[in-house]
């Protein structure tokens, strides 16, 4: 169901305590949501379990509370969302938008040119029809993604050219940030994303 009003969120990765940059991002998105009478939701992005530091999520929650940044409802924990991510991958697979990839980082580094956020996957496995315990990549369409940013105005990106097909599930079975963030922003009914400028390069992929 489409949400009636503004719904913002803060989505920290508990790989360490809340650092100053994250606190600024949290404050910005909290102020934006509250100034519009909107909801502000919290999501703990602990999907990449090897990166999670024990105790960091609790420390982040306490730091937010200590700064008066109160959230609505219960935090959503990505480590408990495996079923939703698997269902999203099944949908994409059914629509032939996913393919298995057996390339190592080294294979890719040897053939790829650099894009806006690291090497652009050269499409080596795109037509190989591989099966098994592989990484799963999204088949990115050749089209320009445009979105409005309140600071920068209209931002555009040709994801196929500037990022290439990107991984949604790693060979070790971990769902990636790029998948989880989209499934969860949809599930939480998020209408506005206010976050660090370092994530601007991710937005076109997520759209
Ligand atoms: N978990 C990400 C981070 O801490 C932020 C995700 C997002 O805001 O989309 O960098």
Coordinates of C-alpha atoms and ligand atoms in Angstrom, one line a residue:
X1 CA 0.0 0.0 0.0
X2 CA 1.4 3.5 -0.8
X3 CA 2.2 5.4 2.3
X4 CA 0.1 8.5 2.9
X5 CA 2.8 10.9 4.0
X6 CA 6.5 11.4 4.3
X7 CA 8.5 8.4 5.5
X8 CA 12.2 8.8 6.0
X9 CA 14.8 6.5 7.5
X10 CA 18.3 6.1 8.9
X11 CA 20.1 2.9 8.0
X12 CA 23.4 2.6 9.8
X13 CA 25.8 -0.4 9.3
X14 CA 26.9 -1.6 12.7
X15 CA 30.5 -2.1 11.8
X16 CA 31.5 0.3 14.6
X17 CA 30.1 3.1 16.8
X18 CA 28.2 6.0 15.2
X19 CA 30.9 8.3 13.9
X20 CA 30.4 12.0 13.4
X21 CA 29.6 11.8 9.6
X22 CA 26.8 9.2 10.3
X23 CA 25.4 11.4 13.1
X24 CA 25.2 14.3 10.7
X25 CA 23.4 12.1 8.2
X26 CA 21.0 10.9 11.0
X27 CA 20.3 14.4 12.1
X28 CA 19.7 15.6 8.6
X29 CA 17.2 12.9 7.8
X30 CA 15.5 13.2 11.2
X31 CA 15.1 17.0 10.8
X32 CA 13.7 16.6 7.3
X33 CA 11.2 14.0 8.4
X34 CA 10.1 15.8 11.6
X35 CA 9.9 19.2 9.8
X36 CA 7.4 17.6 7.4
X37 CA 5.4 15.9 10.2
X38 CA 6.7 12.6 8.8
X39 CA 7.7 9.3 10.2
X40 CA 11.4 8.4 10.7
X41 CA 12.3 4.8 10.7
X42 CA 15.4 3.0 11.7
X43 CA 17.0 0.0 9.9
X44 CA 20.1 -1.8 11.2
X45 CA 22.1 -2.8 8.1
X46 CA 23.7 -5.9 9.4
X47 CA 23.3 -7.9 6.2
X48 CA 27.1 -8.3 5.7
X49 CA 27.6 -10.3 8.9
X50 CA 31.4 -10.6 8.7
X51 CA 31.6 -6.8 8.9
X52 CA 29.3 -6.5 12.0
X53 CA 31.0 -5.6 15.2
X54 CA 29.3 -7.2 18.3
X55 CA 27.7 -4.5 20.4
X56 CA 27.9 -1.8 17.7
X57 CA 24.1 -1.8 16.9
X58 CA 23.2 -1.3 20.5
X59 CA 25.8 1.5 20.9
X60 CA 24.3 3.2 17.8
X61 CA 20.7 3.0 19.2
X62 CA 21.9 4.5 22.5
X63 CA 23.8 7.3 20.7
X64 CA 20.8 8.2 18.7
X65 CA 18.6 8.3 21.8
X66 CA 21.2 10.3 23.6
X67 CA 21.0 12.9 20.9
X68 CA 17.2 13.0 21.0
X69 CA 16.9 11.3 17.6
X70 CA 13.9 9.2 18.3
X71 CA 12.5 6.8 15.7
X72 CA 9.1 5.4 15.0
X73 CA 8.2 1.8 15.4
X74 CA 10.7 -1.0 15.9
X75 CA 14.1 -1.0 14.1
X76 CA 14.2 -3.4 11.1
X77 CA 17.2 -5.8 11.3
X78 CA 18.6 -6.9 7.9
X79 CA 20.0 -10.0 9.4
X80 CA 16.4 -11.2 9.9
X81 CA 15.3 -10.4 6.3
X82 CA 16.9 -13.3 4.4
X83 CA 13.5 -14.6 3.2
X84 CA 12.5 -11.3 1.7
X85 CA 15.8 -11.0 -0.1
X86 CA 15.5 -14.5 -1.5
X87 CA 12.0 -13.8 -2.7
X88 CA 13.2 -10.6 -4.5
X89 CA 16.0 -12.6 -6.1
X90 CA 13.5 -15.3 -7.2
X91 CA 11.3 -12.6 -8.9
X92 CA 14.3 -11.1 -10.7
X93 CA 15.5 -14.6 -11.8
X94 CA 12.0 -15.4 -13.1
X95 CA 12.2 -12.2 -15.2
X96 CA 15.6 -13.2 -16.5
X97 CA 17.3 -10.2 -14.9
X98 CA 19.8 -12.2 -12.9
X99 CA 22.7 -14.4 -14.0
X100 CA 25.4 -16.5 -12.3
X101 CA 28.9 -15.2 -12.3
X102 CA 32.1 -17.1 -11.5
X103 CA 34.6 -14.3 -12.0
X104 CA 37.1 -13.6 -9.2
X105 CA 38.1 -10.0 -8.3
X106 CA 41.3 -10.7 -10.1
X107 CA 39.6 -11.7 -13.3
X108 CA 37.5 -8.6 -13.2
X109 CA 40.5 -6.3 -12.4
X110 CA 42.4 -7.7 -15.3
X111 CA 39.6 -6.8 -17.9
X112 CA 37.6 -4.0 -16.4
X113 CA 37.8 -0.3 -17.0
X114 CA 37.2 2.0 -14.0
X115 CA 33.7 3.4 -13.5
X116 CA 32.2 5.8 -11.0
X117 CA 32.4 3.3 -8.1
X118 CA 35.2 0.8 -8.9
X119 CA 35.7 -1.5 -11.9
X120 CA 32.8 -1.8 -14.4
X121 CA 32.0 -5.5 -14.8
X122 CA 32.9 -6.4 -18.4
X123 CA 30.0 -8.9 -18.8
X124 CA 32.2 -12.0 -19.0
X125 CA 29.5 -14.4 -17.6
X126 CA 26.4 -12.6 -19.0
X127 CA 25.7 -15.2 -21.7
X128 CA 27.3 -18.3 -20.1
X129 CA 24.2 -19.6 -18.4
X130 CA 26.2 -20.7 -15.3
X131 CA 24.6 -22.6 -12.4
X132 CA 25.7 -23.5 -8.9
X133 CA 27.2 -21.6 -6.0
X134 CA 28.0 -18.4 -7.8
X135 CA 27.6 -14.8 -7.3
X136 CA 24.4 -13.5 -8.8
X137 CA 24.5 -10.3 -10.9
X138 CA 21.7 -8.0 -12.1
X139 CA 21.5 -7.7 -15.9
X140 CA 21.5 -3.9 -16.1
X141 CA 19.5 -2.3 -19.0
X142 CA 21.2 0.2 -21.3
X143 CA 19.3 3.3 -20.2
X144 CA 19.9 6.5 -18.4
X145 CA 18.5 6.7 -14.8
X146 CA 17.5 10.2 -13.8
X147 CA 16.5 11.3 -10.3
X148 CA 15.9 14.6 -8.5
X149 CA 18.3 15.5 -5.6
X150 CA 17.4 18.5 -3.5
X151 CA 21.0 19.8 -3.4
X152 CA 22.2 18.9 -6.8
X153 CA 19.1 19.1 -8.9
X154 CA 18.5 16.5 -11.6
X155 CA 21.2 13.7 -11.5
X156 CA 21.7 11.3 -14.3
X157 CA 23.7 8.0 -14.7
X158 CA 24.0 5.3 -17.3
X159 CA 24.4 2.5 -14.9
X160 CA 25.3 -0.1 -17.6
X161 CA 28.2 2.1 -18.7
X162 CA 29.3 3.6 -15.4
X163 CA 28.8 0.5 -13.1
X164 CA 28.0 -2.5 -15.2
X165 CA 26.1 -5.5 -14.0
X166 CA 26.4 -5.6 -10.2
X167 CA 26.2 -8.3 -7.6
X168 CA 23.0 -8.8 -5.6
X169 CA 24.1 -12.1 -3.9
X170 CA 27.7 -13.0 -3.3
X171 CA 29.1 -16.5 -3.9
X172 CA 29.3 -17.0 -0.1
X173 CA 25.5 -16.5 0.1
X174 CA 25.5 -13.0 1.5
X175 CA 22.9 -10.6 0.0
X176 CA 24.5 -7.3 -0.9
X177 CA 23.8 -3.9 0.3
X178 CA 22.4 -2.9 -3.1
X179 CA 19.7 -5.6 -2.9
X180 CA 18.9 -5.3 0.7
X181 CA 18.5 -1.5 0.8
X182 CA 16.0 -1.6 -2.1
X183 CA 13.9 -4.4 -0.7
X184 CA 13.8 -2.8 2.7
X185 CA 13.1 0.8 1.5
X186 CA 10.1 -0.7 -0.3
X187 CA 9.0 -2.8 2.6
X188 CA 9.3 0.2 5.0
X189 CA 7.4 2.4 2.6
X190 CA 10.2 5.0 2.4
X191 CA 9.3 8.1 0.4
X192 CA 12.4 10.3 1.0
X193 CA 16.1 9.3 1.4
X194 CA 18.4 11.7 3.1
X195 CA 21.9 10.2 3.5
X196 CA 25.6 10.8 3.1
X197 CA 26.8 12.1 -0.3
X198 CA 29.1 9.1 -0.5
X199 CA 26.0 7.1 -1.4
X200 CA 25.0 9.3 -4.3
X201 CA 26.8 6.9 -6.7
X202 CA 24.6 4.0 -5.4
X203 CA 21.3 5.7 -6.0
X204 CA 21.0 5.0 -9.8
X205 CA 21.7 1.3 -9.2
X206 CA 19.1 1.2 -6.5
X207 CA 16.5 3.0 -8.7
Ligands
LIG1 N1 24.2 1.3 5.7 C1 24.7 2.3 4.9 C2 25.9 3.0 5.6 O1 25.9 3.0 6.8 C3 23.7 3.4 4.6 C4 22.7 3.0 3.8 C5 21.7 4.0 3.2 O2 21.5 5.0 3.8 O3 21.2 3.7 2.1 O4 26.7 3.5 4.9

